[in-house]
Tab-separated table of C-alpha atoms in Angstrom:
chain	number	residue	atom	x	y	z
A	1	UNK	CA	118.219	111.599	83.514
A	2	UNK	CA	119.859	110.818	80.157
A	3	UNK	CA	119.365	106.605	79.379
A	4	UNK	CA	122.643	105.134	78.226
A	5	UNK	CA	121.994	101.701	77.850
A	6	UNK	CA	118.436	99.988	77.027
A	7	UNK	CA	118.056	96.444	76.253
A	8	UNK	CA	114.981	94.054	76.589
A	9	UNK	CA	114.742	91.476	79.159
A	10	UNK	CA	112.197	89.140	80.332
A	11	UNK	CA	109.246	90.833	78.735
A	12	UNK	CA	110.679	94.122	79.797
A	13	UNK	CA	113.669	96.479	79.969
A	14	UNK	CA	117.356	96.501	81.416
A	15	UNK	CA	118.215	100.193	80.845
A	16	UNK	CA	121.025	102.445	82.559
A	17	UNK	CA	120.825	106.139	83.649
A	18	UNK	CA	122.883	108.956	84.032
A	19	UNK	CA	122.399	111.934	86.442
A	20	UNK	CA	123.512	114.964	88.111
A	21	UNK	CA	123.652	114.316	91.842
A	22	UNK	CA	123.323	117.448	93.924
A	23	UNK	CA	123.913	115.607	97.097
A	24	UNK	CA	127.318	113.535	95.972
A	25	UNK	CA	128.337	116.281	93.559
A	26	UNK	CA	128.993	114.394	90.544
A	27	UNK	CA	127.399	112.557	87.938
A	28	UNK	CA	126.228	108.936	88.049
A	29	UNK	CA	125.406	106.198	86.704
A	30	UNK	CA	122.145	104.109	88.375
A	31	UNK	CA	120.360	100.736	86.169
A	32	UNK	CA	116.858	100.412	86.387
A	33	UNK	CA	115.108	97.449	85.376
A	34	UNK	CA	110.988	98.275	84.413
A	35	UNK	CA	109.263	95.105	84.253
A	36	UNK	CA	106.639	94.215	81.396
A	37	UNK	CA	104.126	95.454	83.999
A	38	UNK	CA	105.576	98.734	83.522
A	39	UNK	CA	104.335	99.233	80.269
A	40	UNK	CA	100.444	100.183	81.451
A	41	UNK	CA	101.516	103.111	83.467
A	42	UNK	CA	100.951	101.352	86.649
A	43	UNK	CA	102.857	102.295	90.045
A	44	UNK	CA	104.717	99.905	90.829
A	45	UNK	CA	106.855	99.106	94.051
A	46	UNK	CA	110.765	99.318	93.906
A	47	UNK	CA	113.932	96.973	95.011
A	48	UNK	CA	116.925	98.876	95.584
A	49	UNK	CA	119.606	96.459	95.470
A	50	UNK	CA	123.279	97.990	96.699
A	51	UNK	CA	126.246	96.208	95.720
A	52	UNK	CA	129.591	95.488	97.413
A	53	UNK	CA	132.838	96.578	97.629
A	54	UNK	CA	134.565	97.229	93.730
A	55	UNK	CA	131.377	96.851	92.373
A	56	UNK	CA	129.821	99.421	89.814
A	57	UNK	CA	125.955	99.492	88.802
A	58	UNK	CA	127.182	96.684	86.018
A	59	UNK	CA	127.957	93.522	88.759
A	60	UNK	CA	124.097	92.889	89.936
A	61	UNK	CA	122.492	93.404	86.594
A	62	UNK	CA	124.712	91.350	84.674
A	63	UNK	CA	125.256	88.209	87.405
A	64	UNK	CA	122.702	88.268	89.300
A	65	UNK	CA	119.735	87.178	87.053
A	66	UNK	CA	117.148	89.085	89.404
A	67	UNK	CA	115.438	89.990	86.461
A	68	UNK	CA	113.446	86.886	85.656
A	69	UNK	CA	111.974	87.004	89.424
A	70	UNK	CA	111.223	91.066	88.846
A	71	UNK	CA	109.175	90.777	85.747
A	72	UNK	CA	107.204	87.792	87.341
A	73	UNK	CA	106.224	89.873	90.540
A	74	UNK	CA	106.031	93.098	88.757
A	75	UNK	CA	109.213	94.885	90.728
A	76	UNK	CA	111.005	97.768	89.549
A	77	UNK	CA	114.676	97.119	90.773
A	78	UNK	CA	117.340	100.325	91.378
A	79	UNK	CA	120.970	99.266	91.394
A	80	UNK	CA	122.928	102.725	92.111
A	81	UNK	CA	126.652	102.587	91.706
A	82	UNK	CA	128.633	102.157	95.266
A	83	UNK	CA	130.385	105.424	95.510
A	84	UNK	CA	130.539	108.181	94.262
A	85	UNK	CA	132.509	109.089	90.659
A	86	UNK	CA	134.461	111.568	88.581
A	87	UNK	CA	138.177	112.832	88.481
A	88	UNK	CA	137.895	115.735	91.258
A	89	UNK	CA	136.491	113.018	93.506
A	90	UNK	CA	138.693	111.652	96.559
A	91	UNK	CA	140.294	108.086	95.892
A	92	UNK	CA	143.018	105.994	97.939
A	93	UNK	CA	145.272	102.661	96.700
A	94	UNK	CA	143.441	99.560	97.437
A	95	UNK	CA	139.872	98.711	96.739
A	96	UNK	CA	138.407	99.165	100.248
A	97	UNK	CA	138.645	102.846	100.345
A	98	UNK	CA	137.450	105.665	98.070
A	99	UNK	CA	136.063	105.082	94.756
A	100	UNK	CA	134.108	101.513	94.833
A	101	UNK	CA	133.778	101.705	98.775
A	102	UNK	CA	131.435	104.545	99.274
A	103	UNK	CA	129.827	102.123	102.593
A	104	UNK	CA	126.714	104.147	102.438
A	105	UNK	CA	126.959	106.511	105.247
A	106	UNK	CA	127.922	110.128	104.976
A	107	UNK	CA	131.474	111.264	105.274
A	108	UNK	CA	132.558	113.771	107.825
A	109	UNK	CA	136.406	113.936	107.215
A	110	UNK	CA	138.118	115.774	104.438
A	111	UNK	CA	138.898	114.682	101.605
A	112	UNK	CA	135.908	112.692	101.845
A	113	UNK	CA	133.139	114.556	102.893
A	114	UNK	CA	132.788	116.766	99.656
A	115	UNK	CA	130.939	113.842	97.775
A	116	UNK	CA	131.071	110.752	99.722
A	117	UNK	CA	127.448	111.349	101.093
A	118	UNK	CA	126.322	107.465	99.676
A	119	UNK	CA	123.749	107.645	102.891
A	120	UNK	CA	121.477	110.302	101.753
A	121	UNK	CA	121.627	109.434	98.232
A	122	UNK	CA	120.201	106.216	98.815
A	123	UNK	CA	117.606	106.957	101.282
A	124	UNK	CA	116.731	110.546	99.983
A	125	UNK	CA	117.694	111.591	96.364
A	126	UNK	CA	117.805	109.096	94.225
A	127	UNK	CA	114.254	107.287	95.516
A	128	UNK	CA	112.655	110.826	94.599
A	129	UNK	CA	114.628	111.006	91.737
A	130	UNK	CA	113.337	107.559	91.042
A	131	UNK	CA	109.762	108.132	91.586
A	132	UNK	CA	109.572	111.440	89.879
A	133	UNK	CA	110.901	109.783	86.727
A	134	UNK	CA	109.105	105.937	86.260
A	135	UNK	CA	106.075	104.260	87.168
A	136	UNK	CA	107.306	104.031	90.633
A	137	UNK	CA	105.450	104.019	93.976
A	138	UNK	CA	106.481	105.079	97.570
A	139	UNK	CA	106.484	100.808	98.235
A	140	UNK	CA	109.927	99.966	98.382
A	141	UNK	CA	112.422	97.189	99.492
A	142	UNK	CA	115.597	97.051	99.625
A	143	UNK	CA	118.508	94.799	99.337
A	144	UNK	CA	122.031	94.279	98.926
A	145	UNK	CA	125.488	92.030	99.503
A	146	UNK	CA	128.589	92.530	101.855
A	147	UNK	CA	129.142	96.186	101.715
A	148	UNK	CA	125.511	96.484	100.044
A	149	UNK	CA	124.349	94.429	102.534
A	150	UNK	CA	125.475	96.470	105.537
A	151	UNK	CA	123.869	99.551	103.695
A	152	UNK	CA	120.702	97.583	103.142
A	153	UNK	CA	120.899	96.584	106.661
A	154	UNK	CA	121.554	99.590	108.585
A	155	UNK	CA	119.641	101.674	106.550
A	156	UNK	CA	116.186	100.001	106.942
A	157	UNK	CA	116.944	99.702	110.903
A	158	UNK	CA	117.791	103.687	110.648
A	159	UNK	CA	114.342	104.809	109.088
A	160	UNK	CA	111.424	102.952	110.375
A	161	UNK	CA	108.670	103.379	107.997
A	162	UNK	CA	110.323	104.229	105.029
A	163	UNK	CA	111.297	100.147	103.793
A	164	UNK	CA	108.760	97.704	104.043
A	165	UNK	CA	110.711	94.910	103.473
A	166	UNK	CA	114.675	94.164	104.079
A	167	UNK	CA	117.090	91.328	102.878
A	168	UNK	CA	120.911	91.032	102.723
A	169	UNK	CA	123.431	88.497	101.362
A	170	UNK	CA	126.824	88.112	103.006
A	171	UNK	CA	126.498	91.381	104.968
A	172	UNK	CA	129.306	93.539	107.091
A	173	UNK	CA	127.177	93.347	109.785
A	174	UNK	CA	128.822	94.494	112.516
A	175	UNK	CA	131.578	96.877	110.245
A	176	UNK	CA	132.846	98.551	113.678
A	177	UNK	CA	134.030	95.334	114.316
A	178	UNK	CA	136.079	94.482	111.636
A	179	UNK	CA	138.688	95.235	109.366
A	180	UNK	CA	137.211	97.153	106.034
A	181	UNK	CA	134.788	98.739	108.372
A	182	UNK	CA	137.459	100.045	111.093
A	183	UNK	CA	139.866	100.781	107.812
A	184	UNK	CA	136.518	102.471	105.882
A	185	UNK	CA	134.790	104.571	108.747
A	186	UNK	CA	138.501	105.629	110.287
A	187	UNK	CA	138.662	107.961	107.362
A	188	UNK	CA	135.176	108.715	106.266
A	189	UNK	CA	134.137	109.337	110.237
A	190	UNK	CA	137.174	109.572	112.039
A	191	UNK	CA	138.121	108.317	115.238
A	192	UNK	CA	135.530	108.847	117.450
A	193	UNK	CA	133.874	105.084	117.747
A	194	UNK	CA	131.064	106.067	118.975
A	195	UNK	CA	130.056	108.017	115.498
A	196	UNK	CA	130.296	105.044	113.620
A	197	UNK	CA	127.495	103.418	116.031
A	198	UNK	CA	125.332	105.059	113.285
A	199	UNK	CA	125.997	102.956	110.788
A	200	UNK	CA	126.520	99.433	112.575
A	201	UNK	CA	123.074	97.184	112.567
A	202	UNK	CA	124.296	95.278	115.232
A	203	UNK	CA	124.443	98.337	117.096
A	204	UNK	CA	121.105	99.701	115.259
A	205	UNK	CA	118.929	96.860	116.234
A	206	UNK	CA	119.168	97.186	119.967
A	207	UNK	CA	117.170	100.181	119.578
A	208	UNK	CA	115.279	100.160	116.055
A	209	UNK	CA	111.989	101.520	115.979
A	210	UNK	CA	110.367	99.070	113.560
A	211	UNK	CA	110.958	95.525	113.662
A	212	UNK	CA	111.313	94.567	110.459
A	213	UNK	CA	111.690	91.106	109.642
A	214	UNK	CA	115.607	90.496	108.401
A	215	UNK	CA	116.438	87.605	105.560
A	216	UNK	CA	119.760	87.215	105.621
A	217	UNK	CA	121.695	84.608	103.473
A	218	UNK	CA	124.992	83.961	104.023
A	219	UNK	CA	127.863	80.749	102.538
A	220	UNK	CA	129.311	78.908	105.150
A	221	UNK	CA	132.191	78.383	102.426
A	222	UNK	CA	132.535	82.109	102.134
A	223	UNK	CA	136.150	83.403	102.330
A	224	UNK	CA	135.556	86.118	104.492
A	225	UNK	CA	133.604	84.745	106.952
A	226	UNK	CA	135.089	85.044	110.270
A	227	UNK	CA	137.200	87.761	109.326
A	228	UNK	CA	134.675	90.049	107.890
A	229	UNK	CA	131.078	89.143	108.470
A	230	UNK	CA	130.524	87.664	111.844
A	231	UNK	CA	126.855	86.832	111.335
A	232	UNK	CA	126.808	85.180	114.320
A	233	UNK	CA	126.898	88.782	116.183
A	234	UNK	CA	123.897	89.960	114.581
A	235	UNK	CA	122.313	86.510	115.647
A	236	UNK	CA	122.639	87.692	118.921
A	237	UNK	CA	121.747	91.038	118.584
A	238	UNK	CA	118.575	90.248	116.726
A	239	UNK	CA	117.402	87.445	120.336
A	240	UNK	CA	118.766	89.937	122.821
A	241	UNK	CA	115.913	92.570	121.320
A	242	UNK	CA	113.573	90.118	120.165
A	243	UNK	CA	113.998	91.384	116.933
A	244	UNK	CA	112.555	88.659	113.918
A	245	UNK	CA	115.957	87.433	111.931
A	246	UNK	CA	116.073	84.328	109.289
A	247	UNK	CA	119.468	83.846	108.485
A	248	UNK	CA	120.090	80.761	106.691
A	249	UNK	CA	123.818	79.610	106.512
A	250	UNK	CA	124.195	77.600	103.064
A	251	UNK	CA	126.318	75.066	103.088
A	252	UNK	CA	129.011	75.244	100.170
A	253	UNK	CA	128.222	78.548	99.023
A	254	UNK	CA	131.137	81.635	98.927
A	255	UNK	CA	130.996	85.124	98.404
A	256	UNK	CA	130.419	84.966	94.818
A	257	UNK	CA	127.548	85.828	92.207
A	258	UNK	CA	126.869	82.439	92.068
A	259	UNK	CA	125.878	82.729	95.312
A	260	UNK	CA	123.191	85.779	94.979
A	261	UNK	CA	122.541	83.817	91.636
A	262	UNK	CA	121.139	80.765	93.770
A	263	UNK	CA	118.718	82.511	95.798
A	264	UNK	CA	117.910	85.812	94.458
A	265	UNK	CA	114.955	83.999	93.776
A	266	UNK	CA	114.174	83.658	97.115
A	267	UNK	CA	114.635	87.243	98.322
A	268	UNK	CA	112.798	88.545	95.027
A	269	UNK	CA	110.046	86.524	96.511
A	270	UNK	CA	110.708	87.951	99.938
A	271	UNK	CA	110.073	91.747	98.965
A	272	UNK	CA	107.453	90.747	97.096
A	273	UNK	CA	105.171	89.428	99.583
A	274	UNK	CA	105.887	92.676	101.751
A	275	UNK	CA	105.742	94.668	98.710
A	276	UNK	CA	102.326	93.496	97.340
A	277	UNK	CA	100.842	91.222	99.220
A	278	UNK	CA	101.179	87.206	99.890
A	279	UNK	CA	98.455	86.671	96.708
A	280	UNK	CA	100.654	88.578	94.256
A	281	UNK	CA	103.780	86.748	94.881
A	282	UNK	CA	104.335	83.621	93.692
């Protein structure tokens, strides 16, 4: 991993990476923040936070301010970019496809299945990549908004074990229900509705093997809201298999930064009682 950006931050260290990624086929960029806890060579537990649609590894770093509530807990957060990069790789007009709107599953029709394999980067490579490299442990949350949030979603319901804690802001959550996620998994899965089941946590949590607690935060002012979340269907999804949900519906609140900025303190404090314990987060 070469480091191409390094600056301090809250006692410890906003830096940005860039790799080789066998599995997507390209190289790319990933920001890790190391807390000042970091420094004494102590595992510590990881946040992977996946962004939304247009996004790059830049958006959460910059607007989120997660980093105050990282170096008080002592979490190591990974923000990955949200597709993958690079001039041979596949790209379509409009920011909902392609480059930008990887949706964190793994591509099965051409062009897209060459390098848009976002699923088992996240899950797989880059958390071994991640571990091999920093003070990392095998504890790890993760976390994410709209797009980010579907991938945070669905991919703790899809591998019990693996997350022990789970949070989303303004998630897809039902994307085979909707717009980007018919126009998205249409061309990275095809037609067959059925294979984009996989990917849908409405769908997942009918049958998850875990239940996880969800925290899901989501604007009542949020401009996509009807159209494009539909929290309400993961509401009902969540009582019909008894499966523990807190979504909290803010009142004013869009689809913005400003949004995640409000309460990232909140879900930092989330993963961090799952992460390390109710005494270690504050």
């Amino acid at each position: 991993m070469q480091r191409i950006e390094h600056r301090a931050c809250f006692g410890g260290w906003q830096d940005v990476y860039r790799h080789r990624s066998d599995v997507l086929g390209c190289e790319m960029n990933v920001a890790v923040y190391l807390p000042p806890q970091a420094a004494g060579g102590t595992k510590l537990p990881v946040l992977y936070w996946l962004s939304g649609l247009t996004c790059t590894e830049q958006n959460f770093i910059t607007k989120a301010g997660a980093q105050r509530y990282a170096a008080e807990h002592g979490l190591i957060i990974v923000a990955p970019d949200t597709s993958p990069r690079g001039d041979d790789v596949a790209d379509a007009d409009g920011y909902d496809l392609g480059k930008g709107a990887g949706f964190y599953l793994n591509a099965t029709e051409q062009p897209w299945a060459q390098h848009y394999r976002m699923y088992d980067y996240i899950v797989a490579e880059l958390p071994a990549l991640v571990e091999a490299s920093f003070p990392a442990s095998d504890a790890r949350g993760i976390s994410g908004h709209s797009m980010g949030g579907h991938g945070a979603l669905s991919i703790a319901l899809k591998n019990p074990g693996r997350y022990r804690s789970v949070s989303a802001f303004s998630p897809i959550v039902a994307p085979t229900q909707v717009p980007w996620g018919e126009k998205a998994f249409s061309n990275y899965l095809g037609e067959n509705r059925e294979a984009w089941k996989q990917y849908d946590s409405v769908e997942l949590v009918a049958s998850a093997g875990e239940k996880l607690p969800l925290l899901v935060d989501q604007g009542d002012a949020d401009e996509f809201l009807d159209g494009q979340l539909k929290p309400q269907l993961l509401q009902a999804a969540c009582e019909a298999a008894g499966h523990p949900l807190i979504l909290r519906m803010q009142p004013g609140y869009d689809h913005s930064y400003y949004f995640i900025a409000s309460f990232i303190g909140d879900h930092l404090r989330h993963h961090a009682q799952a992460l390390l314990g109710n005494a270690a987060a504050r």
